[in-house]
Amino acid sequence: MADKKALNVEDAFKKIISHCKEYGFIFPSSEIYDGLSAVYDYGPYGVELKNNIKTYWWKAMVQMHENIVGLDSAIFMHPKVWKASGHVDAFNDPLIDNRDSKRRYRADNLIEDYMVKLDDKANKEVEKAAKRFGDAFDAALYRETNPRVAEILRKRQEISERYQLAMNNNDLVEVKQIIIDLEIADPDTGSKNWTDVRQFNLMFSTQYGALAGENEADNRIYLRPETAQGIFVNFLNVQKSTRQKLPFGIAQIGKAFRNEIVARQFIFRMREFEQMEMQYFIRPGEEKKWYAYWKEARMQWHRTLFPENKVKFHDHEKLAHYADAACDIEFQFPFGFKELEGIHSRTNFDLGSHQELSGKKMQYFDPELDESYVPYVVETSVGVDRMFLATLSYALQDEEVPDAKGGVAVRTVLKIPAILAPIKAAILPLVAKDELTEKARHLFHQLKLVTQCQYDEKDSIGRRYRRQDAIGTPYCITVDFETLEDECVTIRDRDSLAQVRLPIAEVANYLNKHISFSTLLG
Ligand code: ATP
């Protein structure tokens, strides 16, 4: 049974990957040279979907908030930025190798996965009891009083405390000991033959300028591992030029680079990826309030796209060097609930460190308090690529639909919200006859001024519908022989398969109404 489940998970994930390749969403980078691990290229439909995700985030953050403004800072930054931010000294992951399988893992992930398994075990016990006892069941009480559940939770708490202590003390010998004591095995092979745990810095470095090779240490610069630092070092430029008062936010979308230890999960963990980050600058002392506010606001945003049971919060076991509170919003990917977005209360760590190392004041004068201070910051940070994978894994479905002969057929359909769809409308002449193709092309040229459209006359109409379903096109507009008489077309809805007949003159309005951002953000 367990094997069958594992196989299904793997199959579901493989299906997403092959769909992405077949339909031009995502290709492995440099594929003709067998690819470059953990790097991917976005194809014609992929780039459209990715841009739409970014626009949807940008609108929700910048357009919808008077006090959030945008920024596009450079990838290359002065090397001191990464010294001040703590990344040179502390942006490490603990790495462990399995001697038998020669596979490399993150030691922290092995332990955290073990704890998730204990949580699942306890939750299953509680669910079983809830079914047994019906309405009167008190889950919280059961967790405390049922000896089996209490024992699992006690063990989990003990591991969590031991793990946090080891990570906070940077005690790698203890991290390995936890893995040994818990008898954690290589998830792929079951071997427990582990090496010692080592720290591995995730930043990529390169040589900058003409002196490369001559004085390497002096010329080393880094590819940014997060976009946030570009926001911090520009904090005063933005505040002064836009005359913002606290609280206010700066939003940025851009590439980030991390030399990830384990990169086996398609676009979930890449070495070159994109982030959508917002730093919210606040008065010291207000961090708890704004941290709670942004947790909720970001969860609401995800719930406009996914059902409630697909996303959940997860508090961090170990806080990053800059944070005093942190949680993830997790999405149920085919391989389980995993981080989609991070929300961090970053204190005044970054601005304070930059002030110290640069010698430049990073302070805000608060006219209401009549004093200057280094602001505190709450950050929201979501990966574009993980949003892409979440959107695709939720939306891609095989579905039974009635076929033309009254039977049942299976169609592959991508049920993404219309505003994210790569192509919003396909204009299809019923058959490739001149009078219809001319009319359809004319409509296509009108509608392409309204939104991203596609004209297609190849193959049967049924096949063309299937092709559009597979790339998630919400509306197929068919021009038939009646159109020539009544100037009306048929609009087919991707999800319900319902068809409405509309005058050509009304189609642009119809599309505008259904693909507007206000359908989700209103
Ligand atoms: P993880 O624990 O999965 O390594 P993280 O906690 O290091 O992630 P953050 O530093 O909080 O991640 O980065 C913010 C967001 O950037 C993440 O929530 C994720 O969506 C995205 N992200 C981080 N690393 C990667 C990566 N290697 N590939 C794709 N997206 C990433």
Coordinates of C-alpha atoms and ligand atoms in Angstrom, one line a residue:
M1 CA 0.0 0.0 0.0
A2 CA 2.8 2.4 1.0
D3 CA 4.7 1.6 -2.1
K4 CA 1.6 2.2 -4.2
K5 CA 1.1 5.6 -2.6
A6 CA 4.7 6.5 -3.2
L7 CA 4.4 5.4 -6.8
N8 CA 1.3 7.6 -7.2
V9 CA 3.1 10.6 -5.8
E10 CA 6.0 10.0 -8.1
D11 CA 3.6 9.5 -11.1
A12 CA 1.7 12.7 -10.4
F13 CA 4.9 14.7 -10.2
K14 CA 6.3 13.1 -13.4
K15 CA 3.1 13.9 -15.2
I16 CA 3.5 17.6 -14.3
I17 CA 7.1 17.6 -15.4
S18 CA 6.3 15.9 -18.7
H19 CA 3.3 18.1 -19.3
C20 CA 5.5 21.2 -18.8
K21 CA 7.9 19.9 -21.5
E22 CA 5.4 18.7 -24.0
Y23 CA 3.3 21.9 -23.9
G24 CA 6.1 24.4 -23.8
F25 CA 6.0 25.5 -20.2
I26 CA 9.4 24.5 -18.9
F27 CA 12.5 22.9 -20.5
P28 CA 15.7 21.7 -18.8
S29 CA 18.4 24.3 -19.2
S30 CA 21.1 23.4 -21.9
E31 CA 19.2 20.2 -22.7
I32 CA 21.3 19.3 -25.7
Y33 CA 24.2 19.0 -23.3
D34 CA 22.2 16.8 -21.0
G35 CA 21.0 19.8 -18.9
L36 CA 22.4 21.7 -15.9
S37 CA 21.1 20.4 -12.6
A38 CA 18.5 22.5 -10.9
V39 CA 18.4 25.1 -13.7
Y40 CA 15.4 25.4 -16.0
D41 CA 14.2 27.5 -18.9
Y42 CA 10.6 28.8 -19.3
G43 CA 9.0 28.1 -22.7
P44 CA 6.4 30.1 -24.5
Y45 CA 3.4 29.3 -22.3
G46 CA 5.7 29.1 -19.2
V47 CA 6.9 32.7 -19.6
E48 CA 3.3 33.9 -20.0
L49 CA 2.1 32.1 -16.9
K50 CA 5.1 33.2 -14.9
N51 CA 4.6 36.8 -15.9
N52 CA 1.0 36.6 -15.0
I53 CA 1.9 35.3 -11.5
K54 CA 4.3 38.1 -11.0
T55 CA 1.7 40.7 -12.2
Y56 CA -0.9 39.2 -9.9
W57 CA 1.5 39.6 -6.9
W58 CA 2.6 43.1 -7.9
K59 CA -1.0 44.3 -8.2
A60 CA -1.9 42.8 -4.9
M61 CA 1.1 44.3 -3.1
V62 CA 1.9 47.6 -4.9
Q63 CA -1.2 48.6 -6.8
M64 CA -3.6 47.8 -3.9
H65 CA -1.5 49.5 -1.2
E66 CA -0.9 53.2 -1.2
N67 CA 2.1 52.8 1.1
I68 CA 3.9 50.1 -0.9
V69 CA 6.2 51.1 -3.7
G70 CA 8.3 49.1 -6.1
L71 CA 12.1 48.7 -6.8
D72 CA 14.3 46.9 -9.3
S73 CA 17.8 46.7 -7.8
A74 CA 20.8 45.1 -9.5
I75 CA 21.8 41.5 -8.9
F76 CA 25.5 42.5 -8.4
M77 CA 26.0 44.4 -5.1
H78 CA 29.0 45.6 -3.2
P79 CA 30.6 42.5 -1.4
K80 CA 30.3 44.3 2.0
V81 CA 26.5 44.0 1.6
W82 CA 26.8 40.3 2.2
K83 CA 29.2 40.7 5.1
A84 CA 26.8 43.1 6.9
S85 CA 23.8 40.9 6.1
G86 CA 25.5 37.9 7.7
H87 CA 25.4 35.8 4.5
V88 CA 29.2 35.5 4.2
D89 CA 29.4 34.0 7.7
A90 CA 26.1 32.4 8.3
F91 CA 24.2 31.5 5.1
N92 CA 25.0 27.9 5.4
D93 CA 23.1 24.6 5.2
P94 CA 24.3 21.5 7.2
L95 CA 25.3 18.9 4.7
I96 CA 25.5 15.1 5.1
D97 CA 26.5 12.4 2.7
N98 CA 25.4 8.8 2.6
R99 CA 28.5 6.7 2.1
D100 CA 26.6 3.8 0.4
S101 CA 24.3 5.6 -1.9
K102 CA 26.7 8.6 -2.5
R103 CA 23.7 10.8 -2.1
R104 CA 23.9 14.2 -0.4
Y105 CA 21.2 15.5 1.9
R106 CA 20.5 18.5 4.1
A107 CA 20.9 17.2 7.7
D108 CA 18.3 19.7 8.9
N109 CA 15.7 18.5 6.4
L110 CA 16.3 14.8 7.4
I111 CA 15.4 15.7 11.0
E112 CA 12.6 18.0 10.2
D113 CA 11.0 15.3 7.9
Y114 CA 11.2 12.9 10.8
M115 CA 9.3 15.3 13.0
V116 CA 6.7 15.8 10.3
K117 CA 6.2 12.0 10.2
L118 CA 5.6 12.1 14.0
D119 CA 3.0 14.9 13.5
D120 CA 1.3 12.9 10.8
K121 CA 1.2 9.9 13.1
A122 CA -0.4 11.9 16.0
N123 CA -2.9 13.5 13.6
K124 CA -4.0 10.2 12.2
E125 CA -4.6 8.9 15.7
V126 CA -6.7 12.0 16.5
E127 CA -8.7 11.7 13.2
K128 CA -9.4 8.0 13.9
A129 CA -10.7 8.9 17.4
A130 CA -12.8 11.8 16.0
K131 CA -14.6 9.3 13.7
R132 CA -15.1 6.9 16.6
F133 CA -16.5 9.4 19.1
G134 CA -18.5 11.7 16.7
D135 CA -19.7 15.2 17.6
A136 CA -18.8 15.2 21.3
F137 CA -15.1 14.7 20.5
D138 CA -12.6 17.1 22.0
A139 CA -9.4 16.9 19.9
A140 CA -7.3 19.1 22.2
L141 CA -8.2 17.1 25.3
Y142 CA -7.5 13.8 23.4
R143 CA -4.1 15.0 22.4
E144 CA -3.2 15.6 26.0
T145 CA -4.8 12.5 27.6
N146 CA -4.6 9.6 25.1
P147 CA -1.3 7.9 26.2
R148 CA -0.3 6.9 22.6
V149 CA -0.8 10.4 21.2
A150 CA 0.8 12.1 24.2
E151 CA 3.8 9.8 23.9
I152 CA 4.3 10.7 20.2
L153 CA 4.0 14.4 20.9
R154 CA 6.3 14.2 23.9
K155 CA 8.9 12.5 21.7
R156 CA 8.4 15.1 19.0
Q157 CA 8.9 17.9 21.5
E158 CA 12.1 16.4 22.9
I159 CA 13.6 16.0 19.4
S160 CA 12.5 19.6 18.5
E161 CA 14.3 21.0 21.6
R162 CA 17.4 19.0 21.0
Y163 CA 17.5 19.9 17.3
Q164 CA 17.0 23.7 17.9
L165 CA 19.7 23.7 20.5
A166 CA 22.1 21.9 18.2
M167 CA 21.4 24.3 15.3
N168 CA 21.5 27.4 17.4
N169 CA 24.9 26.4 18.8
N170 CA 26.1 25.3 15.4
D171 CA 26.9 22.0 17.0
L172 CA 27.2 19.7 13.9
V173 CA 28.4 16.7 15.9
E174 CA 25.2 16.8 17.8
V175 CA 23.1 17.2 14.6
K176 CA 24.7 14.0 13.3
Q177 CA 24.1 12.3 16.7
I178 CA 20.4 13.1 16.4
I179 CA 20.3 11.4 13.0
I180 CA 22.0 8.4 14.4
D181 CA 19.9 8.2 17.6
L182 CA 16.6 8.5 15.6
E183 CA 17.9 5.8 13.2
I184 CA 17.1 8.1 10.2
A185 CA 17.9 6.3 7.0
D186 CA 18.7 7.5 3.5
P187 CA 15.1 8.1 2.1
D188 CA 16.1 6.6 -1.2
T189 CA 18.0 3.5 -0.2
G190 CA 17.4 2.9 3.5
S191 CA 21.2 3.0 4.3
K192 CA 22.3 4.5 7.6
N193 CA 25.9 4.8 6.8
W194 CA 26.4 8.6 7.2
T195 CA 29.4 10.9 7.0
D196 CA 29.9 13.7 9.5
V197 CA 27.8 16.8 9.0
R198 CA 29.5 19.8 7.5
Q199 CA 28.5 23.5 6.9
F200 CA 28.2 24.5 3.3
N201 CA 27.9 28.2 2.2
L202 CA 25.1 28.6 -0.4
M203 CA 26.3 31.8 -2.1
F204 CA 27.8 31.7 -5.6
S205 CA 30.8 33.9 -6.1
T206 CA 32.5 35.2 -9.2
Q207 CA 35.3 37.6 -10.2
Y208 CA 34.3 41.2 -10.9
G209 CA 36.0 43.5 -13.4
A210 CA 39.2 43.4 -15.3
L211 CA 41.4 42.3 -12.5
A212 CA 39.9 38.8 -12.4
G213 CA 42.6 36.2 -11.8
E214 CA 45.2 38.7 -10.4
N215 CA 43.8 39.5 -7.0
E216 CA 41.0 37.1 -6.6
A217 CA 40.1 37.6 -3.0
D218 CA 39.7 41.4 -3.5
N219 CA 37.6 41.1 -6.5
R220 CA 35.2 38.4 -5.3
I221 CA 31.6 39.4 -5.5
Y222 CA 28.4 37.3 -5.0
L223 CA 25.3 36.5 -7.0
R224 CA 22.6 37.7 -4.6
P225 CA 21.0 34.9 -2.6
E226 CA 17.9 37.0 -1.9
T227 CA 16.5 40.2 -3.4
A228 CA 15.9 41.8 0.1
Q229 CA 19.3 43.4 0.5
G230 CA 18.8 45.6 -2.6
I231 CA 15.7 46.9 -0.7
F232 CA 17.6 47.5 2.5
V233 CA 20.5 49.5 1.0
N234 CA 18.0 51.6 -0.9
F235 CA 15.7 52.2 2.0
L236 CA 16.4 55.9 2.5
N237 CA 16.6 56.6 -1.3
V238 CA 13.1 55.2 -1.7
Q239 CA 11.7 56.8 1.5
K240 CA 13.0 60.3 0.6
S241 CA 12.2 60.2 -3.1
T242 CA 8.6 59.0 -2.5
R243 CA 8.1 60.9 0.8
Q244 CA 6.7 57.8 2.5
K245 CA 5.9 57.8 6.2
L246 CA 6.3 54.7 8.4
P247 CA 4.8 52.1 8.1
F248 CA 5.6 51.7 4.4
G249 CA 6.8 48.8 2.2
I250 CA 9.2 48.3 -0.7
A251 CA 8.4 45.4 -3.1
Q252 CA 10.7 43.8 -5.6
I253 CA 10.7 40.9 -8.0
G254 CA 14.0 39.5 -9.2
K255 CA 16.4 36.6 -9.6
A256 CA 18.2 35.0 -6.7
F257 CA 21.0 32.4 -6.7
R258 CA 21.7 29.6 -4.2
N259 CA 24.2 26.8 -4.6
E260 CA 21.6 24.3 -3.1
I261 CA 23.0 21.1 -1.7
V262 CA 20.0 19.0 -2.8
A263 CA 18.3 19.9 -6.0
R264 CA 16.2 17.0 -7.1
Q265 CA 12.7 18.5 -7.1
F266 CA 12.2 20.2 -10.5
I267 CA 11.5 23.9 -10.1
F268 CA 10.8 23.5 -6.3
R269 CA 14.5 23.9 -5.5
M270 CA 16.6 25.6 -8.1
R271 CA 20.0 27.1 -8.1
E272 CA 18.8 30.1 -10.1
F273 CA 15.3 31.2 -9.2
E274 CA 13.0 34.2 -8.8
Q275 CA 11.6 35.8 -5.7
M276 CA 8.8 38.3 -5.0
E277 CA 9.8 40.1 -1.8
M278 CA 8.3 42.9 0.2
Q279 CA 10.0 44.6 3.2
Y280 CA 7.6 46.5 5.4
F281 CA 9.4 49.2 7.5
I282 CA 7.8 49.8 10.9
R283 CA 8.3 51.5 14.3
P284 CA 10.3 49.4 16.8
G285 CA 7.8 47.7 19.1
E286 CA 5.1 47.2 16.4
E287 CA 6.7 44.1 15.0
K288 CA 4.3 41.6 16.5
K289 CA 1.3 43.5 15.2
W290 CA 2.6 43.8 11.6
Y291 CA 3.9 40.2 11.6
A292 CA 0.4 39.0 12.4
Y293 CA -1.1 41.4 9.8
W294 CA 1.2 40.2 7.0
K295 CA 0.8 36.5 7.9
E296 CA -3.0 36.9 7.5
A297 CA -2.8 39.1 4.4
R298 CA -0.5 36.8 2.5
M299 CA -2.6 33.8 3.4
Q300 CA -5.6 35.5 2.1
W301 CA -3.8 36.1 -1.2
H302 CA -3.0 32.4 -1.6
R303 CA -6.6 31.6 -0.8
T304 CA -7.7 33.6 -3.8
L305 CA -5.9 31.0 -5.9
F306 CA -6.1 27.8 -3.9
P307 CA -8.7 26.1 -1.7
E308 CA -8.2 26.4 2.1
N309 CA -7.0 22.8 2.6
K310 CA -4.1 23.2 0.2
V311 CA -2.3 25.9 2.1
K312 CA -1.3 26.1 5.8
F313 CA 1.1 27.9 8.2
H314 CA 4.2 26.2 9.6
D315 CA 6.2 27.9 12.3
H316 CA 10.0 27.7 12.0
E317 CA 11.8 25.3 14.3
K318 CA 15.0 27.2 13.8
L319 CA 15.1 31.0 13.2
A320 CA 17.4 32.5 10.6
H321 CA 20.2 34.7 12.0
Y322 CA 18.2 37.9 11.3
A323 CA 14.7 36.9 12.6
D324 CA 12.8 37.1 15.9
A325 CA 9.7 35.3 14.5
A326 CA 9.2 33.4 11.3
C327 CA 6.7 31.1 9.6
D328 CA 6.1 29.6 6.3
I329 CA 3.0 29.3 4.2
E330 CA 3.1 25.8 3.0
F331 CA 1.4 24.3 -0.1
Q332 CA 0.5 20.7 -0.6
F333 CA 2.8 19.9 -3.5
P334 CA 2.6 16.3 -5.0
F335 CA 5.4 15.4 -2.6
G336 CA 3.7 16.8 0.5
F337 CA 3.2 20.1 2.3
K338 CA 6.3 22.3 1.7
E339 CA 7.3 25.9 1.9
L340 CA 5.9 28.3 -0.7
E341 CA 6.4 31.6 1.1
G342 CA 8.3 32.8 4.1
I343 CA 7.2 35.6 6.5
H344 CA 9.9 36.9 8.8
S345 CA 10.0 39.5 11.5
R346 CA 13.6 40.7 10.7
T347 CA 13.9 43.2 13.5
N348 CA 16.3 46.0 12.8
F349 CA 19.1 43.5 12.1
D350 CA 19.7 44.3 8.4
L351 CA 19.5 48.1 8.5
G352 CA 21.4 48.2 11.8
S353 CA 24.2 46.1 10.4
H354 CA 24.4 48.2 7.2
Q355 CA 24.6 51.3 9.3
E356 CA 27.4 49.9 11.3
L357 CA 29.5 48.6 8.4
S358 CA 28.9 51.4 6.0
G359 CA 29.1 54.2 8.6
K360 CA 26.1 55.8 6.9
K361 CA 22.9 56.5 9.0
M362 CA 20.0 54.2 8.1
Q363 CA 17.5 56.1 10.3
Y364 CA 14.1 57.4 9.8
F365 CA 13.0 60.7 11.5
D366 CA 9.5 60.0 12.9
P367 CA 7.7 63.4 13.0
E368 CA 5.0 62.1 15.3
L369 CA 7.5 60.9 17.9
D370 CA 9.9 63.6 17.1
E371 CA 12.8 61.2 17.1
S372 CA 15.1 59.2 14.7
Y373 CA 15.5 55.5 14.8
V374 CA 16.5 52.4 12.7
P375 CA 13.1 50.9 11.6
Y376 CA 12.1 47.3 12.2
V377 CA 11.1 45.2 9.3
V378 CA 8.6 42.5 8.5
E379 CA 9.3 40.6 5.3
T380 CA 7.1 38.6 3.0
S381 CA 9.0 36.4 0.5
V382 CA 7.5 34.1 -2.0
G383 CA 9.2 32.2 -4.8
V384 CA 7.9 32.8 -8.3
D385 CA 8.9 29.3 -9.4
R386 CA 7.3 27.6 -6.4
M387 CA 4.1 29.6 -7.1
F388 CA 4.3 28.3 -10.7
L389 CA 4.7 24.7 -9.5
A390 CA 1.9 25.1 -7.0
T391 CA -0.4 26.6 -9.6
L392 CA 0.3 23.8 -12.0
S393 CA 0.1 21.0 -9.6
Y394 CA -3.2 22.1 -8.3
A395 CA -4.7 22.9 -11.7
L396 CA -3.5 20.0 -13.9
Q397 CA -6.3 17.3 -14.0
D398 CA -7.4 14.4 -16.1
E399 CA -11.1 14.6 -16.3
E400 CA -13.9 12.5 -17.8
V401 CA -16.1 14.5 -20.3
P402 CA -18.8 13.4 -22.7
D403 CA -17.5 12.7 -26.2
A404 CA -19.2 13.5 -29.5
K405 CA -20.7 10.0 -29.8
G406 CA -22.5 10.1 -26.4
G407 CA -19.7 8.2 -24.7
V408 CA -17.1 9.3 -22.2
A409 CA -13.6 10.6 -23.0
V410 CA -10.7 11.7 -20.8
R411 CA -9.3 15.2 -21.3
T412 CA -6.2 16.7 -19.7
V413 CA -7.1 20.2 -18.5
L414 CA -5.3 22.9 -16.7
K415 CA -7.9 24.7 -14.6
I416 CA -6.0 27.8 -13.7
P417 CA -7.7 31.1 -12.8
A418 CA -8.4 33.0 -16.0
I419 CA -6.1 35.9 -15.0
L420 CA -3.1 33.6 -14.8
A421 CA -3.8 31.7 -18.0
P422 CA -1.1 32.0 -20.6
I423 CA -3.6 32.4 -23.4
K424 CA -7.0 34.0 -22.4
A425 CA -8.9 33.2 -25.6
A426 CA -8.5 31.0 -28.6
I427 CA -10.2 32.0 -31.8
L428 CA -11.1 29.0 -33.9
P429 CA -12.9 28.8 -37.2
L430 CA -15.1 25.7 -37.1
V431 CA -13.4 24.4 -40.3
A432 CA -10.6 25.8 -42.3
K433 CA -12.7 27.2 -45.1
D434 CA -11.8 30.7 -46.4
E435 CA -15.0 32.5 -45.5
L436 CA -14.7 31.2 -41.9
T437 CA -10.9 31.7 -41.5
E438 CA -11.2 35.2 -42.8
K439 CA -13.9 36.1 -40.3
A440 CA -12.0 34.4 -37.5
R441 CA -8.7 36.1 -38.3
H442 CA -10.5 39.4 -38.4
L443 CA -11.9 38.8 -34.9
F444 CA -8.4 37.6 -33.7
H445 CA -6.9 40.9 -34.8
Q446 CA -9.5 42.8 -32.9
L447 CA -9.2 40.7 -29.7
K448 CA -5.4 40.7 -29.6
L449 CA -5.7 44.4 -28.7
V450 CA -7.7 43.3 -25.6
T451 CA -5.8 40.4 -24.3
Q452 CA -3.4 37.5 -25.1
C453 CA -5.2 35.5 -27.8
Q454 CA -4.3 32.7 -30.2
Y455 CA -5.6 31.8 -33.6
D456 CA -5.8 28.2 -34.6
E457 CA -7.3 26.5 -37.7
K458 CA -5.3 23.2 -37.7
D459 CA -7.0 19.8 -37.0
S460 CA -10.5 19.1 -36.0
I461 CA -12.3 21.4 -33.6
G462 CA -12.3 18.7 -30.9
R463 CA -8.5 18.4 -31.1
R464 CA -8.1 22.1 -31.0
Y465 CA -10.3 22.3 -27.8
R466 CA -8.1 19.6 -26.2
R467 CA -4.9 21.5 -27.0
Q468 CA -6.3 24.7 -25.5
D469 CA -7.6 22.8 -22.4
A470 CA -4.0 21.4 -21.9
I471 CA -2.5 24.9 -21.8
G472 CA -5.3 26.3 -19.6
T473 CA -7.1 28.6 -22.1
P474 CA -10.3 29.6 -20.3
Y475 CA -12.3 30.7 -23.4
C476 CA -12.5 29.1 -26.9
I477 CA -14.4 31.3 -29.4
T478 CA -15.7 29.5 -32.4
V479 CA -16.7 31.1 -35.7
D480 CA -19.1 28.9 -37.6
F481 CA -21.3 29.2 -40.7
E482 CA -24.1 30.9 -38.7
T483 CA -21.6 33.6 -37.7
L484 CA -21.6 34.8 -41.3
E485 CA -25.4 35.3 -41.1
D486 CA -26.0 36.5 -37.5
E487 CA -22.6 38.0 -36.5
C488 CA -22.6 35.9 -33.4
V489 CA -19.9 33.5 -32.1
T490 CA -19.9 30.6 -29.6
I491 CA -17.8 31.0 -26.4
R492 CA -16.9 27.7 -24.7
D493 CA -16.0 27.8 -21.0
R494 CA -13.0 25.6 -20.3
D495 CA -14.2 24.3 -16.9
S496 CA -18.0 23.9 -17.2
L497 CA -17.8 23.2 -21.0
A498 CA -21.0 25.5 -21.2
Q499 CA -21.3 27.3 -24.4
V500 CA -22.9 30.8 -24.9
R501 CA -23.7 32.5 -28.1
L502 CA -22.8 36.2 -28.2
P503 CA -22.7 39.0 -30.8
I504 CA -19.2 39.6 -31.9
A505 CA -19.5 43.2 -30.8
E506 CA -19.9 42.0 -27.2
V507 CA -17.0 39.6 -27.0
A508 CA -14.3 42.1 -26.0
N509 CA -16.5 43.2 -23.0
Y510 CA -17.2 39.6 -22.1
L511 CA -13.5 38.8 -22.0
N512 CA -12.6 42.0 -20.1
K513 CA -15.1 41.1 -17.4
H514 CA -14.0 37.6 -17.0
I515 CA -10.2 38.1 -17.1
S516 CA -10.1 41.2 -14.9
F517 CA -8.0 41.2 -11.7
S518 CA -11.0 42.4 -9.8
T519 CA -12.5 38.9 -10.2
L520 CA -10.0 37.8 -7.5
L521 CA -8.7 40.9 -5.8
G522 CA -12.0 42.9 -5.6
Ligands
ATP1 P1 13.9 26.3 2.0 O1 13.8 26.0 3.5 O2 12.9 25.5 1.2 O3 15.4 26.1 1.5 P2 14.2 29.0 2.6 O4 13.5 29.1 3.9 O5 15.7 29.0 2.5 O6 13.6 27.8 1.7 P3 13.7 31.7 2.0 O7 15.1 32.2 2.3 O8 12.6 32.1 3.1 O9 13.6 30.2 1.7 O10 13.2 32.3 0.6 C1 11.9 32.8 0.3 C2 11.2 32.0 -0.7 O11 12.1 31.9 -1.9 C3 10.9 30.6 -0.4 O12 9.7 30.5 0.4 C4 10.7 29.9 -1.7 O13 9.5 30.1 -2.3 C5 11.8 30.7 -2.5 N1 13.0 29.9 -2.7 C6 14.0 29.8 -1.8 N2 15.0 29.0 -2.2 C7 14.5 28.5 -3.4 C8 15.1 27.6 -4.4 N3 16.3 27.1 -4.2 N4 14.4 27.4 -5.6 C9 13.2 28.0 -5.8 N5 12.6 28.8 -4.9 C10 13.3 29.1 -3.7

